[in-house]
């Protein structure tokens, strides 16, 4: 069975290097934060082309920290896309602010500037754009609206490490960029991890304090803090994988571009990739009339597929009290009802890529 993503291949290939990194951390017992976490922060900031990156314990915490650094809290609203992983909205909710869900466009599946404009109220403080599936959202259009209304733009980069928008790395476009290193993301830890990137030292200092129990000097707590530090072991592992990220990204692009060129079945619809962006194909999502039928068909042929995501945020039970209904974000709902994610990861072999393409082209529908 070809898995949708198989992390064991990378581990087997670079096992000695990963194990050496783990050993070095153990030798120095630099387990929580510390040297290896700090070194990764510097390397990751360099990779993203920003002055600061603050490593944290996961991407959800990164989003929470970003909201706190902007001073967002009770009484505020933050606009987020309805079609994203739920954690984009959690960061808002944790502060006491309210996530307001905007629809995506019908072709890029990214947050729709026209929908954002309609959702702005006098309580709106920020917009979180998500570079969904590794495809940068329409930053310029969102920024324009944000500037008109004095709003912050935050990037959720959890699926888009290394993606380019008008030649610039994501994570350095908005006020803050939030990354996840969850296993399966384009850059991943051996466990949980995340980072917040920014250009302003004041944000970096605020996040460093928040993630470290609210202190800059040990045992002197200036603000109510959290234990959101990046573990040393994860920092060391991430320093190894960061070296391979450009290679992995290249490979993801080759495979993604082949799918686009060679999957010609008219029953499939693919995400639009605007010319001013260079996506990183975190997930290769297509829409078809009957996704469960396609998933079963692919499974029978030995390929695992799944759905990202079957329920849009505004219709999740957790947010039922916000009062959204089916029909409020029709494009996001269509995507949830029709999406299928095909296998795509850097270590796929030629025969496997061809097998996915051939199976998709031979698919005749339900
Ligand atoms: C993975 C992901 C997150 C959350 O990251 P974790 O590290 O799992 O907490 C947030 N937003 C998006 C878009 C994601 O894909």
Coordinates of C-alpha atoms and ligand atoms in Angstrom, one line a residue:
X1 CA 0.0 0.0 0.0
X2 CA 1.4 3.4 -1.0
X3 CA 0.7 5.7 2.0
X4 CA -0.5 9.3 1.5
X5 CA 2.8 10.2 3.2
X6 CA 5.5 8.0 4.4
X7 CA 7.9 9.5 6.9
X8 CA 9.9 6.3 7.5
X9 CA 11.7 6.7 4.2
X10 CA 13.4 10.0 5.3
X11 CA 14.2 8.5 8.7
X12 CA 15.9 5.5 7.2
X13 CA 17.8 7.6 4.7
X14 CA 19.2 10.1 7.2
X15 CA 19.1 7.9 10.4
X16 CA 22.8 8.3 11.3
X17 CA 22.6 12.1 11.1
X18 CA 19.3 12.3 13.1
X19 CA 20.7 10.0 15.8
X20 CA 23.9 12.0 16.1
X21 CA 21.8 15.2 16.6
X22 CA 19.8 13.5 19.3
X23 CA 23.0 12.2 21.0
X24 CA 24.5 15.7 21.0
X25 CA 21.5 17.0 22.9
X26 CA 21.6 14.2 25.4
X27 CA 25.4 14.7 26.0
X28 CA 24.7 18.3 26.9
X29 CA 21.3 17.7 28.6
X30 CA 20.0 20.8 26.7
X31 CA 16.5 19.4 26.8
X32 CA 14.1 22.3 27.2
X33 CA 14.8 25.4 25.1
X34 CA 18.6 25.9 25.3
X35 CA 21.4 25.8 22.8
X36 CA 19.9 23.5 20.2
X37 CA 16.5 25.2 20.2
X38 CA 18.2 28.6 19.9
X39 CA 20.5 27.5 17.1
X40 CA 17.5 26.2 15.1
X41 CA 15.7 29.6 15.7
X42 CA 18.6 31.4 14.1
X43 CA 18.8 28.9 11.2
X44 CA 15.1 29.0 10.6
X45 CA 15.0 32.9 10.6
X46 CA 17.8 32.8 8.1
X47 CA 15.9 30.4 5.9
X48 CA 12.7 32.5 6.0
X49 CA 14.7 35.7 5.4
X50 CA 13.5 37.4 8.6
X51 CA 15.5 38.7 11.6
X52 CA 13.6 36.7 14.2
X53 CA 12.1 33.3 14.7
X54 CA 10.8 32.1 18.1
X55 CA 10.6 28.4 18.4
X56 CA 7.6 27.1 20.3
X57 CA 6.1 23.7 21.2
X58 CA 3.7 23.4 18.3
X59 CA 1.9 25.4 15.5
X60 CA -1.2 26.0 17.6
X61 CA 0.9 27.7 20.3
X62 CA 2.6 29.7 17.5
X63 CA -0.8 31.1 16.5
X64 CA -1.8 31.7 20.1
X65 CA 1.5 33.6 20.7
X66 CA 1.0 35.7 17.6
X67 CA -2.4 36.8 18.7
X68 CA -1.1 37.6 22.2
X69 CA 1.9 39.5 20.8
X70 CA -0.6 41.7 18.9
X71 CA -2.6 42.4 22.0
X72 CA -5.7 40.6 20.7
X73 CA -8.2 39.6 23.4
X74 CA -11.7 39.7 24.6
X75 CA -14.0 41.9 22.6
X76 CA -11.9 41.6 19.5
X77 CA -12.7 39.8 16.2
X78 CA -10.1 38.1 13.9
X79 CA -11.1 37.0 10.4
X80 CA -9.9 33.5 9.4
X81 CA -10.7 31.3 6.5
X82 CA -13.5 28.7 7.0
X83 CA -11.4 26.1 5.1
X84 CA -8.3 25.5 7.1
X85 CA -7.2 23.2 9.9
X86 CA -9.1 24.1 13.0
X87 CA -5.9 25.3 14.9
X88 CA -5.9 28.6 12.8
X89 CA -9.0 29.5 14.8
X90 CA -8.0 28.1 18.1
X91 CA -5.2 30.7 18.5
X92 CA -7.9 33.4 18.3
X93 CA -10.3 31.6 20.6
X94 CA -7.7 31.0 23.3
X95 CA -7.2 34.8 23.8
X96 CA -11.0 35.4 24.3
X97 CA -11.4 37.0 20.9
X98 CA -13.9 35.6 18.4
X99 CA -12.8 34.0 15.1
X100 CA -15.0 35.3 12.2
X101 CA -15.0 32.9 9.3
X102 CA -14.5 34.1 5.7
X103 CA -15.1 32.0 2.6
X104 CA -12.4 30.9 0.1
X105 CA -12.4 31.6 -3.6
X106 CA -13.8 29.0 -5.9
X107 CA -10.5 28.4 -7.8
X108 CA -7.5 29.0 -5.5
X109 CA -9.3 27.7 -2.4
X110 CA -7.5 30.5 -0.5
X111 CA -9.1 33.1 1.7
X112 CA -11.3 35.3 -0.5
X113 CA -10.5 39.1 -0.2
X114 CA -14.1 39.9 -1.1
X115 CA -15.4 37.8 1.7
X116 CA -12.9 39.3 4.2
X117 CA -14.2 42.8 3.3
X118 CA -17.8 41.8 4.1
X119 CA -16.8 40.4 7.5
X120 CA -15.1 43.5 8.8
X121 CA -16.8 45.2 11.8
X122 CA -15.5 47.8 14.3
X123 CA -14.3 44.9 16.5
X124 CA -12.0 43.4 13.8
X125 CA -8.4 43.6 14.7
X126 CA -6.6 41.2 12.4
X127 CA -6.9 38.8 9.5
X128 CA -5.1 35.4 9.5
X129 CA -4.4 34.2 6.0
X130 CA -3.5 30.6 5.6
X131 CA -1.2 29.4 2.8
X132 CA -3.4 26.4 2.4
X133 CA -1.9 23.2 1.0
X134 CA 1.4 25.1 0.4
X135 CA -0.2 27.6 -1.9
X136 CA 0.3 31.3 -0.9
X137 CA -2.9 33.3 -0.4
X138 CA -3.5 36.6 -2.1
X139 CA -1.4 38.6 0.3
X140 CA -1.4 41.9 -1.6
X141 CA -5.1 42.0 -1.8
X142 CA -5.6 41.1 1.9
X143 CA -2.9 43.6 3.0
X144 CA -4.7 46.3 1.0
X145 CA -8.0 45.7 2.8
X146 CA -6.2 45.4 6.1
X147 CA -4.4 48.8 5.6
X148 CA -7.7 50.5 4.7
X149 CA -9.1 49.3 8.1
X150 CA -6.0 49.4 10.3
X151 CA -5.9 45.6 10.7
X152 CA -2.9 43.3 11.2
X153 CA -2.2 40.5 8.7
X154 CA -0.9 37.3 10.2
X155 CA 0.3 34.4 8.1
X156 CA -0.5 30.8 9.0
X157 CA 2.5 29.1 7.3
X158 CA 2.0 25.7 8.8
X159 CA 1.6 24.1 5.4
X160 CA 3.9 26.4 3.4
X161 CA 7.6 26.3 4.6
X162 CA 9.6 27.8 1.7
X163 CA 6.6 28.9 -0.5
X164 CA 7.2 32.1 -2.4
X165 CA 4.8 35.0 -2.9
X166 CA 6.1 37.4 -5.6
X167 CA 9.5 36.0 -5.0
X168 CA 9.4 36.4 -1.2
X169 CA 9.4 33.6 1.3
X170 CA 6.2 33.3 3.3
X171 CA 6.6 34.1 7.0
X172 CA 8.1 37.4 6.3
X173 CA 5.1 39.0 4.5
X174 CA 2.7 39.7 7.3
X175 CA 3.1 41.1 10.8
X176 CA 3.9 37.6 12.1
X177 CA 4.2 34.2 10.5
X178 CA 3.2 31.0 12.3
X179 CA 4.7 27.7 11.5
X180 CA 4.1 24.1 12.6
X181 CA 6.7 21.3 12.5
X182 CA 4.2 18.5 13.2
X183 CA 5.3 15.2 11.6
X184 CA 4.0 15.3 8.0
X185 CA 4.4 19.1 7.5
X186 CA 7.0 20.0 4.9
X187 CA 9.6 20.6 7.7
X188 CA 8.9 18.4 10.7
X189 CA 10.2 17.5 14.1
X190 CA 10.3 14.0 15.7
X191 CA 7.4 15.1 17.8
X192 CA 5.7 18.5 18.1
X193 CA 7.2 21.9 17.2
X194 CA 6.4 25.3 15.8
X195 CA 7.8 28.8 15.3
X196 CA 6.7 32.4 15.0
X197 CA 8.7 34.5 12.5
X198 CA 8.7 38.3 12.5
X199 CA 10.6 41.4 11.6
X200 CA 10.0 43.5 14.8
X201 CA 12.1 42.9 17.9
X202 CA 9.2 43.9 20.1
X203 CA 7.1 40.9 18.9
X204 CA 10.1 38.6 19.3
X205 CA 10.7 39.7 22.8
X206 CA 7.0 39.5 23.7
X207 CA 6.7 35.9 22.3
X208 CA 10.0 34.8 24.0
X209 CA 8.5 36.0 27.3
X210 CA 5.1 34.5 26.8
X211 CA 6.4 31.1 25.7
X212 CA 8.8 31.0 28.7
X213 CA 6.4 31.2 31.6
X214 CA 6.2 35.0 31.3
X215 CA 9.7 35.7 32.3
X216 CA 12.9 37.1 30.8
X217 CA 14.9 36.7 34.0
X218 CA 14.3 33.3 35.6
X219 CA 11.7 33.3 38.5
X220 CA 10.7 36.9 37.8
X221 CA 7.4 36.7 36.0
X222 CA 6.4 39.9 34.3
X223 CA 3.3 38.7 32.5
X224 CA 1.0 35.7 32.7
X225 CA 3.0 33.2 30.6
X226 CA 2.7 29.7 29.1
X227 CA 5.1 26.8 28.9
X228 CA 5.3 26.8 25.1
X229 CA 9.1 26.3 24.7
X230 CA 10.6 24.3 21.8
X231 CA 12.3 21.1 23.1
X232 CA 16.1 20.9 22.6
X233 CA 15.7 17.4 20.9
X234 CA 13.2 18.9 18.4
X235 CA 15.5 21.8 17.7
X236 CA 18.4 19.5 17.0
X237 CA 16.3 17.3 14.7
X238 CA 14.9 20.3 12.9
X239 CA 18.4 21.6 12.3
X240 CA 19.1 18.4 10.4
X241 CA 15.9 18.4 8.4
X242 CA 16.2 22.1 7.6
X243 CA 19.3 21.2 5.6
X244 CA 17.2 18.9 3.4
X245 CA 14.1 21.2 3.1
X246 CA 15.3 22.8 -0.2
X247 CA 15.8 19.4 -1.7
X248 CA 12.4 18.2 -0.4
X249 CA 10.7 21.3 -1.7
X250 CA 12.2 20.8 -5.1
X251 CA 11.0 17.3 -5.2
X252 CA 7.5 18.2 -4.0
X253 CA 7.3 20.8 -6.8
X254 CA 8.4 18.3 -9.4
X255 CA 5.7 15.8 -8.3
X256 CA 3.0 18.5 -7.9
X257 CA 3.8 19.9 -11.3
X258 CA 3.7 16.4 -12.9
X259 CA 0.3 15.8 -11.4
X260 CA -1.0 19.1 -12.8
X261 CA 0.4 18.3 -16.2
X262 CA -0.4 14.6 -16.4
X263 CA -3.6 14.1 -14.5
X264 CA -5.9 15.1 -17.3
X265 CA -9.1 13.4 -16.2
X266 CA -12.0 15.9 -16.7
X267 CA -13.7 14.5 -13.6
X268 CA -11.0 16.1 -11.4
X269 CA -10.7 19.8 -10.5
X270 CA -7.4 21.1 -9.1
X271 CA -6.4 24.1 -7.1
X272 CA -5.5 27.2 -9.1
X273 CA -1.9 28.4 -8.6
X274 CA -1.6 32.2 -9.5
X275 CA 1.5 33.1 -11.5
X276 CA 2.9 35.4 -8.8
X277 CA 3.3 32.5 -6.4
X278 CA 5.5 29.4 -6.1
X279 CA 3.6 26.8 -4.0
X280 CA 5.3 23.9 -2.1
X281 CA 2.6 21.2 -2.5
X282 CA 2.2 20.3 1.1
X283 CA -1.1 18.5 0.2
X284 CA -2.2 17.7 -3.3
X285 CA -5.9 18.1 -3.1
X286 CA -8.4 17.6 -6.0
X287 CA -12.2 17.8 -6.0
X288 CA -14.4 15.1 -7.5
X289 CA -18.2 14.5 -7.4
X290 CA -18.0 11.6 -5.0
X291 CA -14.8 11.7 -2.8
X292 CA -15.6 8.5 -0.8
X293 CA -15.9 6.6 -4.1
X294 CA -12.6 7.9 -5.4
X295 CA -10.9 7.1 -2.0
X296 CA -12.2 3.5 -2.1
X297 CA -11.2 3.2 -5.8
X298 CA -7.6 4.4 -5.0
X299 CA -7.4 2.1 -2.0
X300 CA -8.4 -0.9 -4.1
X301 CA -5.5 0.0 -6.4
X302 CA -3.1 0.2 -3.4
X303 CA -3.0 3.9 -2.8
X304 CA -4.0 5.7 0.4
X305 CA -5.9 9.0 0.0
X306 CA -7.8 11.1 2.5
X307 CA -9.7 14.4 3.0
X308 CA -8.4 17.9 4.0
X309 CA -10.7 18.8 5.5
X310 CA -14.1 17.1 5.7
X311 CA -15.8 19.8 7.8
X312 CA -15.1 23.5 7.4
X313 CA -14.4 25.4 10.7
X314 CA -17.6 27.4 10.7
X315 CA -19.7 24.1 10.8
X316 CA -17.6 22.4 13.4
X317 CA -19.5 21.4 16.6
X318 CA -17.0 23.2 18.7
X319 CA -18.1 26.5 17.2
X320 CA -21.8 25.9 17.0
X321 CA -22.4 28.7 19.5
X322 CA -21.1 31.2 16.9
X323 CA -24.3 30.4 15.0
X324 CA -23.1 29.7 11.5
X325 CA -25.1 27.7 9.1
X326 CA -24.6 25.7 5.9
X327 CA -24.6 28.2 3.1
X328 CA -22.6 30.8 5.0
X329 CA -19.3 29.9 3.2
X330 CA -20.4 28.0 0.1
X331 CA -17.0 27.6 -1.5
X332 CA -15.5 26.2 1.6
X333 CA -18.4 23.9 2.0
X334 CA -18.1 22.7 -1.6
X335 CA -14.4 21.9 -1.0
X336 CA -15.1 20.0 2.2
X337 CA -17.8 17.9 0.5
X338 CA -15.7 17.1 -2.6
X339 CA -12.0 17.1 -1.6
X340 CA -9.6 14.2 -1.9
X341 CA -5.9 14.4 -1.0
X342 CA -3.6 12.3 -3.3
X343 CA -0.3 10.8 -2.1
X344 CA 2.6 13.3 -2.4
X345 CA 5.8 13.3 -0.4
X346 CA 9.4 13.9 -1.4
X347 CA 10.6 10.3 -1.2
X348 CA 8.0 8.9 -3.7
X349 CA 9.5 6.8 -6.4
X350 CA 8.9 7.3 -10.1
X351 CA 6.8 4.2 -10.4
X352 CA 4.6 5.3 -7.5
X353 CA 4.1 8.8 -9.0
X354 CA 3.2 7.1 -12.3
X355 CA 0.8 4.7 -10.5
X356 CA -1.1 7.7 -8.9
X357 CA -1.3 9.5 -12.3
X358 CA -2.5 6.4 -14.2
X359 CA -5.1 5.5 -11.5
X360 CA -6.5 9.0 -11.6
X361 CA -6.7 9.1 -15.3
X362 CA -8.4 5.7 -15.4
X363 CA -11.0 6.8 -12.9
X364 CA -14.5 6.8 -14.4
X365 CA -16.5 8.2 -11.5
X366 CA -19.2 6.8 -9.2
Ligands
LIG1 C1 -0.9 21.8 11.3 C2 -1.5 23.1 11.2 C3 -1.7 24.0 12.4 C4 -1.4 23.5 13.8 O1 -0.1 23.1 14.0 P1 0.2 22.0 15.2 O2 1.7 22.0 15.2 O3 -0.4 20.7 14.8 O4 -0.3 22.6 16.4 C5 -2.2 25.2 12.2 N1 -2.7 25.6 11.0 C6 -2.6 24.9 9.9 C7 -3.1 25.4 8.6 C8 -2.0 23.6 10.0 O5 -2.0 22.8 8.9

